[in-house]
mmCIF file of C-alpha atoms in Angstrom:
data_model
loop_
_atom_site.group_PDB
_atom_site.id
_atom_site.type_symbol
_atom_site.label_atom_id
_atom_site.label_comp_id
_atom_site.label_asym_id
_atom_site.label_seq_id
_atom_site.Cartn_x
_atom_site.Cartn_y
_atom_site.Cartn_z
ATOM 1 C CA MET A 1 92.389 115.533 96.834
ATOM 2 C CA ASP A 2 91.902 112.712 94.376
ATOM 3 C CA ASN A 3 94.391 109.901 94.985
ATOM 4 C CA SER A 4 93.960 108.796 91.363
ATOM 5 C CA SER A 5 96.043 111.772 90.235
ATOM 6 C CA ILE A 6 98.917 110.941 92.537
ATOM 7 C CA TYR A 7 100.764 109.353 89.645
ATOM 8 C CA GLY A 8 100.104 112.317 87.298
ATOM 9 C CA VAL A 9 101.441 115.859 86.923
ATOM 10 C CA ASP A 10 100.022 116.985 90.284
ATOM 11 C CA THR A 11 102.024 114.474 92.300
ATOM 12 C CA LYS A 12 104.235 117.019 94.036
ATOM 13 C CA LYS A 13 101.358 119.316 94.960
ATOM 14 C CA ILE A 14 99.260 116.432 96.313
ATOM 15 C CA LEU A 15 102.145 115.258 98.488
ATOM 16 C CA ILE A 16 102.634 118.796 99.802
ATOM 17 C CA LYS A 17 98.924 119.051 100.620
ATOM 18 C CA LYS A 18 98.995 115.734 102.442
ATOM 19 C CA SER A 19 102.089 116.890 104.347
ATOM 20 C CA ILE A 20 100.284 120.066 105.387
ATOM 21 C CA ILE A 21 97.261 118.086 106.585
ATOM 22 C CA ASN A 22 99.547 115.775 108.544
ATOM 23 C CA PHE A 23 101.271 118.807 110.074
ATOM 24 C CA TYR A 24 97.940 120.294 111.160
ATOM 25 C CA ILE A 25 96.818 117.006 112.718
ATOM 26 C CA TYR A 26 99.544 117.458 115.328
ATOM 27 C CA ASN A 27 99.553 121.285 115.416
ATOM 28 C CA LYS A 28 96.446 123.325 116.184
ATOM 29 C CA GLY A 29 97.283 126.202 113.879
ATOM 30 C CA ALA A 30 100.023 127.775 111.774
ATOM 31 C CA THR A 31 100.588 130.785 109.550
ATOM 32 C CA ILE A 32 101.858 130.888 105.971
ATOM 33 C CA ALA A 33 105.279 131.831 107.339
ATOM 34 C CA ASP A 34 105.238 128.834 109.718
ATOM 35 C CA LEU A 35 104.430 126.455 106.865
ATOM 36 C CA SER A 36 107.039 128.031 104.582
ATOM 37 C CA LYS A 37 109.689 127.385 107.195
ATOM 38 C CA GLU A 38 108.436 123.870 107.989
ATOM 39 C CA PHE A 39 108.382 122.702 104.356
ATOM 40 C CA ASN A 40 111.124 124.929 102.926
ATOM 41 C CA LEU A 41 108.769 126.508 100.378
ATOM 42 C CA SER A 42 108.288 130.098 99.333
ATOM 43 C CA GLY A 43 105.523 132.165 100.903
ATOM 44 C CA PRO A 44 103.612 132.664 97.629
ATOM 45 C CA THR A 45 103.735 128.911 96.893
ATOM 46 C CA VAL A 46 102.332 128.047 100.310
ATOM 47 C CA ALA A 47 99.719 130.797 100.089
ATOM 48 C CA LYS A 48 98.459 129.427 96.766
ATOM 49 C CA ILE A 49 98.286 125.859 98.098
ATOM 50 C CA ILE A 50 96.481 126.958 101.280
ATOM 51 C CA SER A 51 93.996 128.915 99.175
ATOM 52 C CA GLU A 52 93.244 125.788 97.148
ATOM 53 C CA MET A 53 92.876 123.680 100.305
ATOM 54 C CA ILE A 54 90.426 126.204 101.754
ATOM 55 C CA GLU A 55 88.328 125.891 98.585
ATOM 56 C CA GLU A 56 88.536 122.097 98.835
ATOM 57 C CA GLY A 57 87.336 122.299 102.437
ATOM 58 C CA PHE A 58 90.442 120.833 104.120
ATOM 59 C CA ILE A 59 91.720 124.047 105.733
ATOM 60 C CA ILE A 60 89.986 126.691 107.857
ATOM 61 C CA ASP A 61 91.037 130.354 107.997
ATOM 62 C CA TYR A 62 90.860 131.343 111.667
ATOM 63 C CA GLY A 63 91.469 135.022 110.900
ATOM 64 C CA LYS A 64 94.185 137.370 112.027
ATOM 65 C CA LEU A 65 96.707 136.168 114.587
ATOM 66 C CA LYS A 66 97.010 138.328 117.688
ATOM 67 C CA THR A 67 100.508 139.720 118.079
ATOM 68 C CA CYS A 68 102.283 141.901 120.625
ATOM 69 C CA SER A 69 104.367 143.806 118.083
ATOM 70 C CA GLY A 70 101.517 145.826 116.652
ATOM 71 C CA GLY A 71 102.710 145.171 113.091
ATOM 72 C CA ARG A 72 100.854 143.517 110.258
ATOM 73 C CA ARG A 73 99.048 140.510 111.627
ATOM 74 C CA PRO A 74 99.243 137.230 109.645
ATOM 75 C CA ASN A 75 96.298 134.886 109.202
ATOM 76 C CA LEU A 76 96.172 131.686 111.231
ATOM 77 C CA TYR A 77 95.087 128.496 109.471
ATOM 78 C CA GLY A 78 94.114 125.052 110.733
ATOM 79 C CA LEU A 79 92.698 121.708 109.674
ATOM 80 C CA ASN A 80 88.967 121.355 109.177
ATOM 81 C CA PRO A 81 88.265 118.142 111.143
ATOM 82 C CA GLU A 82 84.993 117.643 109.248
ATOM 83 C CA SER A 83 86.669 117.638 105.821
ATOM 84 C CA GLY A 84 87.228 113.891 105.865
ATOM 85 C CA TYR A 85 86.251 110.760 107.762
ATOM 86 C CA PHE A 86 87.793 107.315 108.166
ATOM 87 C CA VAL A 87 86.121 104.005 108.978
ATOM 88 C CA GLY A 88 87.808 101.227 110.939
ATOM 89 C CA VAL A 89 86.541 97.644 111.153
ATOM 90 C CA ASP A 90 87.913 95.117 113.648
ATOM 91 C CA ILE A 91 86.883 91.517 112.914
ATOM 92 C CA LYS A 92 86.881 89.214 115.920
ATOM 93 C CA LYS A 93 86.126 85.522 116.247
ATOM 94 C CA PHE A 94 82.475 86.047 117.152
ATOM 95 C CA GLY A 95 81.760 89.666 116.381
ATOM 96 C CA ILE A 96 82.735 92.980 114.836
ATOM 97 C CA ASN A 97 83.712 96.361 116.237
ATOM 98 C CA ILE A 98 83.310 99.275 113.821
ATOM 99 C CA GLY A 99 83.977 102.978 114.193
ATOM 100 C CA ILE A 100 84.426 106.242 112.341
ATOM 101 C CA VAL A 101 86.746 109.155 113.130
ATOM 102 C CA ASN A 102 87.199 112.616 111.650
ATOM 103 C CA PHE A 103 90.445 114.057 110.291
ATOM 104 C CA LYS A 104 91.608 114.972 113.786
ATOM 105 C CA GLY A 105 91.084 111.398 114.972
ATOM 106 C CA ASP A 106 88.060 112.240 117.129
ATOM 107 C CA ILE A 107 85.614 109.340 117.412
ATOM 108 C CA VAL A 108 82.310 110.147 115.712
ATOM 109 C CA ASP A 109 80.653 106.771 116.306
ATOM 110 C CA LEU A 110 81.753 103.423 117.687
ATOM 111 C CA GLN A 111 79.784 100.177 117.789
ATOM 112 C CA THR A 112 81.089 97.054 119.488
ATOM 113 C CA ASN A 113 80.221 93.369 119.548
ATOM 114 C CA ILE A 114 78.055 93.346 116.436
ATOM 115 C CA SER A 115 77.061 89.728 115.898
ATOM 116 C CA PHE A 116 79.074 88.115 113.093
ATOM 117 C CA LYS A 117 80.137 84.579 112.211
ATOM 118 C CA ASN A 118 83.749 84.849 111.031
ATOM 119 C CA GLU A 119 84.255 82.138 108.398
ATOM 120 C CA ASN A 120 86.303 81.819 105.219
ATOM 121 C CA THR A 121 83.236 81.835 102.968
ATOM 122 C CA ILE A 122 81.634 84.144 100.424
ATOM 123 C CA GLU A 123 78.542 84.228 102.650
ATOM 124 C CA SER A 124 80.599 85.518 105.591
ATOM 125 C CA PHE A 125 82.307 88.085 103.328
ATOM 126 C CA ASN A 126 78.951 89.344 102.060
ATOM 127 C CA ALA A 127 77.579 89.541 105.606
ATOM 128 C CA LEU A 128 80.605 91.607 106.658
ATOM 129 C CA CYS A 129 80.106 94.020 103.762
ATOM 130 C CA GLU A 130 76.435 94.366 104.681
ATOM 131 C CA ILE A 131 77.342 95.276 108.276
ATOM 132 C CA ILE A 132 79.840 97.892 107.063
ATOM 133 C CA GLN A 133 77.379 99.341 104.536
ATOM 134 C CA THR A 134 74.625 99.542 107.158
ATOM 135 C CA PHE A 135 76.974 101.392 109.504
ATOM 136 C CA ILE A 136 77.980 103.863 106.773
ATOM 137 C CA ASN A 137 74.348 104.428 105.763
ATOM 138 C CA LYS A 138 73.638 105.549 109.322
ATOM 139 C CA HIS A 139 75.858 108.557 108.668
ATOM 140 C CA LYS A 140 74.143 109.988 105.596
ATOM 141 C CA SER A 141 75.396 113.531 106.179
ATOM 142 C CA ILE A 142 79.075 112.524 106.041
ATOM 143 C CA ARG A 143 79.229 109.311 104.011
ATOM 144 C CA ASN A 144 80.362 111.245 100.916
ATOM 145 C CA LYS A 145 83.325 112.501 102.955
ATOM 146 C CA ILE A 146 84.575 109.018 103.898
ATOM 147 C CA LEU A 147 88.057 108.854 102.384
ATOM 148 C CA ASP A 148 89.251 105.409 103.430
ATOM 149 C CA ILE A 149 88.255 102.228 105.222
ATOM 150 C CA ASN A 150 90.668 99.899 107.028
ATOM 151 C CA ILE A 151 89.594 96.366 107.932
ATOM 152 C CA ASN A 152 91.491 94.299 110.511
ATOM 153 C CA ILE A 153 91.806 90.581 109.816
ATOM 154 C CA SER A 154 93.652 88.006 111.915
ATOM 155 C CA GLY A 155 96.454 85.908 110.474
ATOM 156 C CA ARG A 156 98.651 86.423 107.455
ATOM 157 C CA ILE A 157 97.866 89.739 105.787
ATOM 158 C CA ASN A 158 99.886 91.498 103.108
ATOM 159 C CA ALA A 159 98.725 95.056 103.722
ATOM 160 C CA GLU A 160 100.698 96.417 100.786
ATOM 161 C CA SER A 161 99.269 94.099 98.123
ATOM 162 C CA GLY A 162 95.807 93.809 99.694
ATOM 163 C CA TYR A 163 95.809 90.010 100.022
ATOM 164 C CA SER A 164 94.585 87.993 103.002
ATOM 165 C CA TYR A 165 95.921 84.454 103.177
ATOM 166 C CA SER A 166 93.986 83.409 106.281
ATOM 167 C CA THR A 167 90.409 84.634 105.837
ATOM 168 C CA PHE A 168 88.486 85.559 102.669
ATOM 169 C CA TYR A 169 91.175 84.060 100.453
ATOM 170 C CA PHE A 170 89.052 83.341 97.401
ATOM 171 C CA GLY A 171 91.412 83.480 94.457
ATOM 172 C CA GLU A 172 93.781 85.552 92.383
ATOM 173 C CA ARG A 173 92.380 89.028 93.008
ATOM 174 C CA PRO A 174 93.349 91.154 96.035
ATOM 175 C CA LEU A 175 90.751 91.156 98.782
ATOM 176 C CA THR A 176 90.838 94.953 98.801
ATOM 177 C CA ASP A 177 89.520 94.960 95.215
ATOM 178 C CA LEU A 178 86.580 92.795 96.264
ATOM 179 C CA PHE A 179 85.793 95.146 99.145
ATOM 180 C CA TYR A 180 85.957 98.144 96.799
ATOM 181 C CA GLU A 181 83.459 96.543 94.434
ATOM 182 C CA LYS A 182 81.035 95.819 97.276
ATOM 183 C CA LEU A 183 81.396 99.054 99.246
ATOM 184 C CA GLY A 184 82.434 101.702 96.729
ATOM 185 C CA TYR A 185 85.211 103.073 98.935
ATOM 186 C CA GLN A 186 88.977 102.650 98.918
ATOM 187 C CA VAL A 187 89.682 99.828 101.366
ATOM 188 C CA PHE A 188 92.889 98.701 103.066
ATOM 189 C CA ILE A 189 93.365 95.566 105.140
ATOM 190 C CA ASP A 190 95.830 94.935 107.941
ATOM 191 C CA ASN A 191 96.604 92.422 110.654
ATOM 192 C CA ASN A 192 94.398 92.880 113.723
ATOM 193 C CA THR A 193 97.256 92.750 116.243
ATOM 194 C CA ARG A 194 99.216 95.374 114.339
ATOM 195 C CA ALA A 195 96.151 97.639 114.438
ATOM 196 C CA MET A 196 95.853 97.143 118.208
ATOM 197 C CA LEU A 197 99.396 98.365 118.739
ATOM 198 C CA TYR A 198 98.810 101.322 116.422
ATOM 199 C CA GLY A 199 95.634 102.210 118.309
ATOM 200 C CA GLU A 200 97.494 102.305 121.631
ATOM 201 C CA TYR A 201 100.364 104.295 120.106
ATOM 202 C CA MET A 202 98.144 106.888 118.440
ATOM 203 C CA SER A 203 96.082 107.259 121.633
ATOM 204 C CA ASN A 204 99.228 108.268 123.559
ATOM 205 C CA ASN A 205 99.051 105.176 125.769
ATOM 206 C CA THR A 206 102.670 104.110 125.291
ATOM 207 C CA ASN A 207 104.524 106.529 127.620
ATOM 208 C CA ASN A 208 106.618 107.883 124.735
ATOM 209 C CA ALA A 209 108.081 104.425 124.059
ATOM 210 C CA LYS A 210 109.196 103.913 120.452
ATOM 211 C CA ASN A 211 110.207 100.239 120.624
ATOM 212 C CA ILE A 212 107.134 98.241 121.550
ATOM 213 C CA ILE A 213 105.810 94.678 121.435
ATOM 214 C CA PHE A 214 102.051 94.112 121.628
ATOM 215 C CA VAL A 215 100.950 90.609 122.649
ATOM 216 C CA ASN A 216 97.410 89.811 121.531
ATOM 217 C CA ILE A 217 95.975 86.951 123.592
ATOM 218 C CA SER A 218 92.536 86.381 122.110
ATOM 219 C CA TRP A 219 91.071 83.257 120.493
ATOM 220 C CA GLY A 220 94.442 83.006 118.770
ATOM 221 C CA LEU A 221 97.850 84.394 119.736
ATOM 222 C CA GLY A 222 99.941 86.943 117.885
ATOM 223 C CA ILE A 223 102.290 89.865 118.369
ATOM 224 C CA SER A 224 102.974 93.142 116.626
ATOM 225 C CA ILE A 225 106.231 95.051 116.697
ATOM 226 C CA MET A 226 107.079 98.734 116.584
ATOM 227 C CA ILE A 227 110.678 99.826 116.010
ATOM 228 C CA ASN A 228 111.654 103.492 116.403
ATOM 229 C CA GLY A 229 108.015 104.542 116.220
ATOM 230 C CA GLN A 230 107.306 102.601 113.003
ATOM 231 C CA LEU A 231 105.198 99.472 112.697
ATOM 232 C CA TYR A 232 107.343 96.544 111.592
ATOM 233 C CA TYR A 233 105.791 94.513 108.777
ATOM 234 C CA GLY A 234 108.615 92.241 107.677
ATOM 235 C CA GLU A 235 109.633 91.557 104.100
ATOM 236 C CA SER A 236 106.201 90.362 102.967
ATOM 237 C CA GLY A 237 103.988 91.783 105.691
ATOM 238 C CA PHE A 238 103.719 88.573 107.704
ATOM 239 C CA SER A 239 105.671 89.480 110.852
ATOM 240 C CA GLY A 240 104.183 88.639 114.246
ATOM 241 C CA GLU A 241 103.213 84.968 113.888
ATOM 242 C CA PHE A 242 104.315 84.354 117.478
ATOM 243 C CA GLY A 243 101.612 81.782 118.184
ATOM 244 C CA HIS A 244 102.980 79.406 115.562
ATOM 245 C CA ILE A 245 106.409 78.871 117.062
ATOM 246 C CA SER A 246 106.712 75.118 117.686
ATOM 247 C CA VAL A 247 107.561 74.725 121.395
ATOM 248 C CA PHE A 248 105.400 71.979 122.923
ATOM 249 C CA ASP A 249 105.727 68.210 122.619
ATOM 250 C CA ASN A 250 101.995 67.650 122.445
ATOM 251 C CA GLU A 251 99.558 66.178 119.974
ATOM 252 C CA GLU A 252 97.303 69.236 119.832
ATOM 253 C CA LEU A 253 96.656 70.253 116.251
ATOM 254 C CA CYS A 254 96.903 73.998 115.723
ATOM 255 C CA HIS A 255 94.606 75.670 113.209
ATOM 256 C CA CYS A 256 97.727 76.329 111.091
ATOM 257 C CA GLY A 257 97.910 72.563 110.523
ATOM 258 C CA LYS A 258 100.969 71.860 112.690
ATOM 259 C CA LYS A 259 101.316 70.372 116.173
ATOM 260 C CA GLY A 260 103.034 71.791 119.231
ATOM 261 C CA CYS A 261 102.530 75.495 118.437
ATOM 262 C CA LEU A 262 102.728 77.987 121.301
ATOM 263 C CA GLU A 263 99.104 78.842 120.555
ATOM 264 C CA THR A 264 97.949 75.291 121.429
ATOM 265 C CA GLU A 265 98.503 75.885 125.169
ATOM 266 C CA THR A 266 98.497 79.664 125.716
ATOM 267 C CA SER A 267 95.748 81.168 123.521
ATOM 268 C CA GLY A 268 92.069 81.755 124.236
ATOM 269 C CA SER A 269 91.106 78.710 122.192
ATOM 270 C CA ALA A 270 93.550 76.579 124.231
ATOM 271 C CA ILE A 271 92.214 77.925 127.525
ATOM 272 C CA HIS A 272 88.667 77.198 126.369
ATOM 273 C CA ARG A 273 89.630 73.618 125.422
ATOM 274 C CA ILE A 274 91.543 72.958 128.655
ATOM 275 C CA PHE A 275 88.770 74.430 130.800
ATOM 276 C CA MET A 276 86.150 72.206 129.152
ATOM 277 C CA GLN A 277 88.329 69.098 129.549
ATOM 278 C CA ARG A 278 88.987 69.707 133.234
ATOM 279 C CA VAL A 279 85.327 70.378 134.071
ATOM 280 C CA LEU A 280 84.201 67.269 132.182
ATOM 281 C CA ASN A 281 86.899 65.320 134.078
ATOM 282 C CA GLY A 282 85.219 66.268 137.347
ATOM 283 C CA GLU A 283 86.881 69.504 138.519
ATOM 284 C CA ASN A 284 84.558 72.143 139.968
ATOM 285 C CA SER A 285 83.814 75.597 138.664
ATOM 286 C CA ILE A 286 80.981 78.097 138.873
ATOM 287 C CA LEU A 287 80.417 77.150 135.223
ATOM 288 C CA SER A 288 80.276 73.373 135.837
ATOM 289 C CA ALA A 289 76.506 73.082 135.968
ATOM 290 C CA SER A 290 76.026 75.106 132.796
ATOM 291 C CA ILE A 291 78.567 73.013 130.897
ATOM 292 C CA LYS A 292 77.067 69.710 132.044
ATOM 293 C CA GLU A 293 73.643 70.953 130.946
ATOM 294 C CA GLY A 294 75.069 71.252 127.433
ATOM 295 C CA ASN A 295 75.153 75.041 127.210
ATOM 296 C CA ASN A 296 77.730 76.614 124.934
ATOM 297 C CA LEU A 297 80.715 77.987 126.825
ATOM 298 C CA THR A 298 82.333 81.154 125.469
ATOM 299 C CA LEU A 299 85.715 82.636 126.179
ATOM 300 C CA SER A 300 83.909 85.599 127.726
ATOM 301 C CA ASP A 301 82.279 83.191 130.217
ATOM 302 C CA ILE A 302 85.728 81.988 131.321
ATOM 303 C CA ILE A 303 87.056 85.549 131.605
ATOM 304 C CA ASP A 304 84.015 86.455 133.701
ATOM 305 C CA ALA A 305 84.627 83.394 135.902
ATOM 306 C CA VAL A 306 88.253 84.459 136.450
ATOM 307 C CA ASN A 307 87.157 87.930 137.518
ATOM 308 C CA LYS A 308 84.653 86.319 139.896
ATOM 309 C CA GLU A 309 87.589 84.444 141.495
ATOM 310 C CA ASP A 310 86.714 81.002 140.171
ATOM 311 C CA ILE A 311 89.633 78.836 141.309
ATOM 312 C CA LEU A 312 89.706 76.524 138.292
ATOM 313 C CA ALA A 313 89.540 79.394 135.789
ATOM 314 C CA ILE A 314 92.277 81.300 137.635
ATOM 315 C CA ASP A 315 94.503 78.205 137.746
ATOM 316 C CA ILE A 316 94.207 77.677 133.979
ATOM 317 C CA ILE A 317 94.837 81.370 133.210
ATOM 318 C CA GLU A 318 97.890 81.475 135.480
ATOM 319 C CA GLU A 319 99.326 78.315 133.916
ATOM 320 C CA ALA A 320 98.907 79.785 130.437
ATOM 321 C CA GLY A 321 100.470 83.060 131.606
ATOM 322 C CA ASN A 322 103.529 81.274 132.973
ATOM 323 C CA LYS A 323 104.070 79.366 129.731
ATOM 324 C CA LEU A 324 103.535 82.459 127.607
ATOM 325 C CA GLY A 325 105.804 84.637 129.737
ATOM 326 C CA LYS A 326 108.744 82.299 129.123
ATOM 327 C CA TYR A 327 108.568 82.956 125.379
ATOM 328 C CA ILE A 328 107.848 86.665 125.744
ATOM 329 C CA ALA A 329 111.116 86.682 127.699
ATOM 330 C CA GLY A 330 112.784 85.419 124.531
ATOM 331 C CA LEU A 331 111.264 88.318 122.576
ATOM 332 C CA ILE A 332 112.633 90.751 125.147
ATOM 333 C CA ASN A 333 116.094 89.210 124.823
ATOM 334 C CA ILE A 334 115.901 89.678 121.047
ATOM 335 C CA PHE A 335 114.244 93.089 120.710
ATOM 336 C CA ASN A 336 114.998 94.823 124.042
ATOM 337 C CA PRO A 337 111.718 96.801 123.859
ATOM 338 C CA GLY A 338 110.868 99.771 126.046
ATOM 339 C CA LEU A 339 107.295 98.558 126.420
ATOM 340 C CA VAL A 340 105.418 95.251 126.216
ATOM 341 C CA ILE A 341 101.629 95.585 126.059
ATOM 342 C CA ILE A 342 99.439 92.625 126.986
ATOM 343 C CA GLY A 343 96.207 92.953 125.027
ATOM 344 C CA GLY A 344 93.393 90.989 123.489
ATOM 345 C CA GLU A 345 90.411 89.398 125.213
ATOM 346 C CA LEU A 346 92.450 87.585 127.870
ATOM 347 C CA SER A 347 93.949 90.888 129.042
ATOM 348 C CA GLN A 348 90.535 91.591 130.567
ATOM 349 C CA THR A 349 91.569 89.249 133.403
ATOM 350 C CA GLY A 350 94.095 91.895 134.508
ATOM 351 C CA ASP A 351 96.614 90.775 137.101
ATOM 352 C CA TYR A 352 95.522 87.146 136.807
ATOM 353 C CA ILE A 353 97.199 86.956 133.383
ATOM 354 C CA SER A 354 99.818 89.712 133.679
ATOM 355 C CA LEU A 355 101.455 88.709 136.972
ATOM 356 C CA PRO A 356 102.426 85.158 135.904
ATOM 357 C CA ILE A 357 103.662 86.586 132.594
ATOM 358 C CA ILE A 358 105.822 89.138 134.417
ATOM 359 C CA SER A 359 107.098 86.481 136.827
ATOM 360 C CA ALA A 360 108.197 84.247 133.930
ATOM 361 C CA ILE A 361 109.767 87.195 132.101
ATOM 362 C CA ASN A 362 111.827 88.041 135.167
ATOM 363 C CA LYS A 363 112.884 84.413 135.465
ATOM 364 C CA PHE A 364 113.813 83.713 131.837
ATOM 365 C CA SER A 365 114.947 87.020 130.310
ATOM 366 C CA LEU A 366 118.340 88.690 130.697
ATOM 367 C CA ASN A 367 118.494 91.409 133.334
ATOM 368 C CA LEU A 368 120.222 93.863 131.013
ATOM 369 C CA ALA A 369 117.598 93.242 128.333
ATOM 370 C CA ASN A 370 114.510 93.548 130.552
ATOM 371 C CA LYS A 371 115.552 96.259 133.027
ATOM 372 C CA ASP A 372 114.114 99.018 130.817
ATOM 373 C CA SER A 373 111.142 97.000 129.545
ATOM 374 C CA VAL A 374 107.826 98.023 131.098
ATOM 375 C CA ILE A 375 105.064 95.382 131.030
ATOM 376 C CA THR A 376 101.530 96.778 130.994
ATOM 377 C CA ILE A 377 97.945 95.851 130.195
ATOM 378 C CA SER A 378 96.282 97.423 127.154
ATOM 379 C CA LYS A 379 94.534 100.650 128.125
ATOM 380 C CA LEU A 380 92.109 100.584 125.196
ATOM 381 C CA LYS A 381 91.202 96.955 125.924
ATOM 382 C CA ASP A 382 88.516 95.715 123.499
ATOM 383 C CA LYS A 383 88.575 99.000 121.554
ATOM 384 C CA ALA A 384 92.281 98.922 120.667
ATOM 385 C CA GLY A 385 91.730 97.168 117.346
ATOM 386 C CA VAL A 386 88.903 99.333 116.039
ATOM 387 C CA ILE A 387 90.593 102.585 117.049
ATOM 388 C CA GLY A 388 93.791 101.354 115.452
ATOM 389 C CA ALA A 389 91.870 100.482 112.282
ATOM 390 C CA CYS A 390 90.455 104.012 112.081
ATOM 391 C CA MET A 391 93.915 105.514 112.577
ATOM 392 C CA LEU A 392 95.426 103.200 109.958
ATOM 393 C CA ALA A 393 92.721 104.249 107.491
ATOM 394 C CA ARG A 394 93.694 107.891 108.018
ATOM 395 C CA ASN A 395 97.388 107.073 107.854
ATOM 396 C CA ASN A 396 96.963 105.145 104.605
ATOM 397 C CA TYR A 397 95.260 108.153 103.043
ATOM 398 C CA LEU A 398 98.007 110.512 104.157
ATOM 399 C CA ARG A 399 101.113 108.403 103.715
ATOM 400 C CA LEU A 400 103.500 110.087 101.369
ATOM 401 C CA SER A 401 105.279 107.013 100.038
ATOM 402 C CA GLN A 402 103.475 104.325 98.085
ATOM 403 C CA ILE A 403 106.467 102.006 98.382
ATOM 404 C CA GLY A 404 107.315 99.516 101.135
ATOM 405 C CA TYR A 405 105.879 98.989 104.581
ATOM 406 C CA LYS A 406 107.178 102.117 106.298
ATOM 407 C CA TYR A 407 103.893 103.792 107.063
#
């Protein structure tokens, strides 16, 4: 199905075909009669469309359906999972995760922690494109079946228009156009935290909750919101800038250019800064010697120290968790979610970060608002973003409406 014809005379048929594919993603098989009933179309119309989709390679004919009645047996049809593939790219502060899934959402390949220097430069953009192209070239047998790519970027992303206003903001043209020119595939971009939530949701890790807040505590701090099973984008696509609420009376300059942001004391970058300051001021840690020798300290080093029960690292994580939990309590009072997921790099510290958050939530949120809100750690952990990116790529290909943010 060529998306370029979606605005032409075949619009209705293309939308029906995409609806049928979407139906088969969640249903193993169905007959012509089943599809006629599902989409309120005549049997001959559905039969003709299914015949075309078999020729196009999207649908498989499984043969005659076994019945108990002994009458004429209908044919059973299903989605060919190898008819299309979707690439997801998750850009992190110091690396890239990249994966590819088939039409059913099965992971074909997944690579994590590819070295990458994330900067707002043409050189960094070109390096990213080279990494993506190298990954695609590995899959020569299926690269012609790649239908979409979705790239996660932190910060302010307008997924609908294809502009990034935080990274790779080079001028008047949409970033997605630049990616298309470099890669030769249709490319979408989205906020990384939104993709994390979508990855958890599409992996059935949300206990059937439909109203969800995902808190991404990584180098920065952000949230994503799901309302009634739909990702919430806001009017211009910029929802979720939780880390830039001004709450502290400090002189710490946030990367957004303002002082006192929540991110300046509760994010990974804040924890890294505070940890370095306290060690250099004489407090002891299992990392003290390495720091004093001038070695570079990473956020992963601090997370590892926490999980090795380093007292200083635990103290800093718990303090950040307490501060963060107070403002997550405010989100719970506002949104009354069924589920709050704590994700991002800092979630790898488990109970050390989640317990102080939960304690503060219980202290500062309303009982009626939080009594049905479950607080949990991300199950996909470091893979949430890349899996979400793959699923968003598939969803973007299949979405029936080209208008608005309701995916």
